[in-house]
């Protein structure tokens, strides 16, 4: 998976989409729960703060704004992707297996030749990338996106892709039980990872991506306290 993804919905749209997919609306950061203010098309890069869906300290499903990638202990570069095949043995990720999150995106970007491709659901819906969140050595919150071998339909573009919680045939208009299972802290790490690895990918499509500069990577303003 490339080190870029896109989120191009406003706060009200995101809340409505997540409510349909999760079966209940998550809490958004203060001041955004009812707003329809446009969030400009934004390309998210490692170390940018971006909305992620997680279970907070009170057990509620919330959207929090968290940086993408925590520093690698060997050189400080951001660990923004985590291979599913090595999660249970990698010391940089194993401590976070009980703290799982979902990363909403409208597409992820891959380079090909001299251009870029925008990959996402064939029906244009929201993708939910499976991720982990935690804190780095300094106590700062961060998240990483879990990757898997690419689906056959897009393997010629890149051998890896995000591990998606949408699942085969899970349309944006229907709640998908795996998303709740993935977020549930009572689900054991081994079960969650096994279910994620076995989940068939949804129908995917690729389009040429534009080179428009993002208006802002800071999508939802100040991060709410006590949610990571």
PDB file of N, CA and C in Angstrom, residues 94-132:
ATOM      1  N   UNK A  94       2.865  -5.654  18.241  1.00  0.00           N
ATOM      2  CA  UNK A  94       2.232  -6.651  19.109  1.00  0.00           C
ATOM      3  C   UNK A  94       1.600  -6.040  20.360  1.00  0.00           C
ATOM      4  N   UNK A  95       2.226  -5.035  21.020  1.00  0.00           N
ATOM      5  CA  UNK A  95       1.589  -4.474  22.221  1.00  0.00           C
ATOM      6  C   UNK A  95       0.273  -3.747  21.953  1.00  0.00           C
ATOM      7  N   UNK A  96      -0.013  -3.443  20.680  1.00  0.00           N
ATOM      8  CA  UNK A  96      -1.206  -2.662  20.344  1.00  0.00           C
ATOM      9  C   UNK A  96      -2.342  -3.512  19.797  1.00  0.00           C
ATOM     10  N   UNK A  97      -2.185  -4.836  19.776  1.00  0.00           N
ATOM     11  CA  UNK A  97      -3.190  -5.691  19.150  1.00  0.00           C
ATOM     12  C   UNK A  97      -4.545  -5.623  19.844  1.00  0.00           C
ATOM     13  N   UNK A  98      -4.571  -5.249  21.106  1.00  0.00           N
ATOM     14  CA  UNK A  98      -5.830  -5.105  21.818  1.00  0.00           C
ATOM     15  C   UNK A  98      -6.472  -3.751  21.642  1.00  0.00           C
ATOM     16  N   UNK A  99      -5.788  -2.840  20.951  1.00  0.00           N
ATOM     17  CA  UNK A  99      -6.315  -1.485  20.705  1.00  0.00           C
ATOM     18  C   UNK A  99      -6.477  -1.313  19.196  1.00  0.00           C
ATOM     19  N   UNK A 100      -7.642  -1.691  18.729  1.00  0.00           N
ATOM     20  CA  UNK A 100      -7.885  -1.714  17.287  1.00  0.00           C
ATOM     21  C   UNK A 100      -8.778  -0.542  16.889  1.00  0.00           C
ATOM     22  N   UNK A 101      -8.622  -0.107  15.653  1.00  0.00           N
ATOM     23  CA  UNK A 101      -9.413   1.023  15.164  1.00  0.00           C
ATOM     24  C   UNK A 101      -9.791   0.778  13.713  1.00  0.00           C
ATOM     25  N   UNK A 102     -10.660   1.624  13.202  1.00  0.00           N
ATOM     26  CA  UNK A 102     -11.038   1.636  11.802  1.00  0.00           C
ATOM     27  C   UNK A 102     -10.687   3.002  11.229  1.00  0.00           C
ATOM     28  N   UNK A 103     -10.111   3.001  10.054  1.00  0.00           N
ATOM     29  CA  UNK A 103      -9.670   4.242   9.423  1.00  0.00           C
ATOM     30  C   UNK A 103     -10.544   4.484   8.196  1.00  0.00           C
ATOM     31  N   UNK A 104     -11.488   5.445   8.257  1.00  0.00           N
ATOM     32  CA  UNK A 104     -12.360   5.685   7.106  1.00  0.00           C
ATOM     33  C   UNK A 104     -11.614   6.404   5.991  1.00  0.00           C
ATOM     34  N   UNK A 105     -11.915   6.014   4.767  1.00  0.00           N
ATOM     35  CA  UNK A 105     -11.294   6.640   3.597  1.00  0.00           C
ATOM     36  C   UNK A 105     -12.250   6.525   2.423  1.00  0.00           C
ATOM     37  N   UNK A 106     -12.148   7.461   1.501  1.00  0.00           N
ATOM     38  CA  UNK A 106     -12.901   7.338   0.261  1.00  0.00           C
ATOM     39  C   UNK A 106     -12.082   6.608  -0.797  1.00  0.00           C
ATOM     40  N   UNK A 107     -10.762   6.542  -0.620  1.00  0.00           N
ATOM     41  CA  UNK A 107      -9.891   5.808  -1.536  1.00  0.00           C
ATOM     42  C   UNK A 107      -8.488   5.800  -0.959  1.00  0.00           C
ATOM     43  N   UNK A 108      -7.648   4.920  -1.481  1.00  0.00           N
ATOM     44  CA  UNK A 108      -6.212   5.032  -1.208  1.00  0.00           C
ATOM     45  C   UNK A 108      -5.498   5.191  -2.538  1.00  0.00           C
ATOM     46  N   UNK A 109      -4.297   5.740  -2.503  1.00  0.00           N
ATOM     47  CA  UNK A 109      -3.581   6.111  -3.714  1.00  0.00           C
ATOM     48  C   UNK A 109      -2.353   5.236  -3.912  1.00  0.00           C
ATOM     49  N   UNK A 110      -2.121   4.862  -5.155  1.00  0.00           N
ATOM     50  CA  UNK A 110      -0.933   4.092  -5.513  1.00  0.00           C
ATOM     51  C   UNK A 110      -0.276   4.725  -6.730  1.00  0.00           C
ATOM     52  N   UNK A 111       1.060   4.709  -6.749  1.00  0.00           N
ATOM     53  CA  UNK A 111       1.777   5.193  -7.919  1.00  0.00           C
ATOM     54  C   UNK A 111       1.890   4.096  -8.962  1.00  0.00           C
ATOM     55  N   UNK A 112       1.811   4.495 -10.230  1.00  0.00           N
ATOM     56  CA  UNK A 112       1.989   3.539 -11.326  1.00  0.00           C
ATOM     57  C   UNK A 112       2.570   4.296 -12.511  1.00  0.00           C
ATOM     58  N   UNK A 113       3.789   3.948 -12.890  1.00  0.00           N
ATOM     59  CA  UNK A 113       4.436   4.672 -13.971  1.00  0.00           C
ATOM     60  C   UNK A 113       4.639   6.123 -13.581  1.00  0.00           C
ATOM     61  N   UNK A 114       4.166   7.025 -14.394  1.00  0.00           N
ATOM     62  CA  UNK A 114       4.318   8.454 -14.140  1.00  0.00           C
ATOM     63  C   UNK A 114       3.083   9.062 -13.478  1.00  0.00           C
ATOM     64  N   UNK A 115       2.084   8.251 -13.179  1.00  0.00           N
ATOM     65  CA  UNK A 115       0.868   8.801 -12.609  1.00  0.00           C
ATOM     66  C   UNK A 115       0.484   8.117 -11.321  1.00  0.00           C
ATOM     67  N   UNK A 116      -0.701   8.476 -10.816  1.00  0.00           N
ATOM     68  CA  UNK A 116      -1.223   7.861  -9.601  1.00  0.00           C
ATOM     69  C   UNK A 116      -2.614   7.322  -9.875  1.00  0.00           C
ATOM     70  N   UNK A 117      -2.951   6.271  -9.139  1.00  0.00           N
ATOM     71  CA  UNK A 117      -4.268   5.677  -9.249  1.00  0.00           C
ATOM     72  C   UNK A 117      -4.993   5.796  -7.922  1.00  0.00           C
ATOM     73  N   UNK A 118      -6.289   5.979  -8.034  1.00  0.00           N
ATOM     74  CA  UNK A 118      -7.164   6.101  -6.878  1.00  0.00           C
ATOM     75  C   UNK A 118      -7.954   4.803  -6.774  1.00  0.00           C
ATOM     76  N   UNK A 119      -7.731   4.038  -5.705  1.00  0.00           N
ATOM     77  CA  UNK A 119      -8.372   2.740  -5.546  1.00  0.00           C
ATOM     78  C   UNK A 119      -9.420   2.810  -4.440  1.00  0.00           C
ATOM     79  N   UNK A 120     -10.552   2.197  -4.694  1.00  0.00           N
ATOM     80  CA  UNK A 120     -11.621   2.209  -3.702  1.00  0.00           C
ATOM     81  C   UNK A 120     -12.717   1.237  -4.074  1.00  0.00           C
ATOM     82  N   UNK A 121     -13.860   1.350  -3.409  1.00  0.00           N
ATOM     83  CA  UNK A 121     -14.972   0.453  -3.669  1.00  0.00           C
ATOM     84  C   UNK A 121     -15.576   0.735  -5.038  1.00  0.00           C
ATOM     85  N   UNK A 122     -15.977  -0.330  -5.718  1.00  0.00           N
ATOM     86  CA  UNK A 122     -16.587  -0.177  -7.029  1.00  0.00           C
ATOM     87  C   UNK A 122     -17.877   0.630  -6.959  1.00  0.00           C
ATOM     88  N   UNK A 123     -18.569   0.565  -5.796  1.00  0.00           N
ATOM     89  CA  UNK A 123     -19.825   1.322  -5.669  1.00  0.00           C
ATOM     90  C   UNK A 123     -19.606   2.735  -5.147  1.00  0.00           C
ATOM     91  N   UNK A 124     -18.355   3.134  -4.954  1.00  0.00           N
ATOM     92  CA  UNK A 124     -18.052   4.492  -4.515  1.00  0.00           C
ATOM     93  C   UNK A 124     -18.243   4.736  -3.037  1.00  0.00           C
ATOM     94  N   UNK A 125     -18.516   3.692  -2.245  1.00  0.00           N
ATOM     95  CA  UNK A 125     -18.757   3.872  -0.818  1.00  0.00           C
ATOM     96  C   UNK A 125     -17.489   4.092  -0.016  1.00  0.00           C
ATOM     97  N   UNK A 126     -17.691   4.253   1.263  1.00  0.00           N
ATOM     98  CA  UNK A 126     -16.591   4.490   2.192  1.00  0.00           C
ATOM     99  C   UNK A 126     -15.886   3.172   2.495  1.00  0.00           C
ATOM    100  N   UNK A 127     -14.555   3.187   2.463  1.00  0.00           N
ATOM    101  CA  UNK A 127     -13.812   2.013   2.899  1.00  0.00           C
ATOM    102  C   UNK A 127     -13.414   2.195   4.359  1.00  0.00           C
ATOM    103  N   UNK A 128     -13.402   1.085   5.084  1.00  0.00           N
ATOM    104  CA  UNK A 128     -12.961   1.085   6.474  1.00  0.00           C
ATOM    105  C   UNK A 128     -11.687   0.251   6.545  1.00  0.00           C
ATOM    106  N   UNK A 129     -10.549   0.929   6.637  1.00  0.00           N
ATOM    107  CA  UNK A 129      -9.276   0.238   6.731  1.00  0.00           C
ATOM    108  C   UNK A 129      -9.050  -0.185   8.179  1.00  0.00           C
ATOM    109  N   UNK A 130      -8.701  -1.448   8.377  1.00  0.00           N
ATOM    110  CA  UNK A 130      -8.425  -1.931   9.724  1.00  0.00           C
ATOM    111  C   UNK A 130      -7.092  -1.376  10.202  1.00  0.00           C
ATOM    112  N   UNK A 131      -7.051  -0.953  11.455  1.00  0.00           N
ATOM    113  CA  UNK A 131      -5.825  -0.385  11.990  1.00  0.00           C
ATOM    114  C   UNK A 131      -5.643  -0.679  13.460  1.00  0.00           C
ATOM    115  N   UNK A 132      -4.505  -0.253  13.968  1.00  0.00           N
ATOM    116  CA  UNK A 132      -4.191  -0.316  15.391  1.00  0.00           C
ATOM    117  C   UNK A 132      -3.899   1.095  15.864  1.00  0.00           C
TER     118      UNK A 132
END
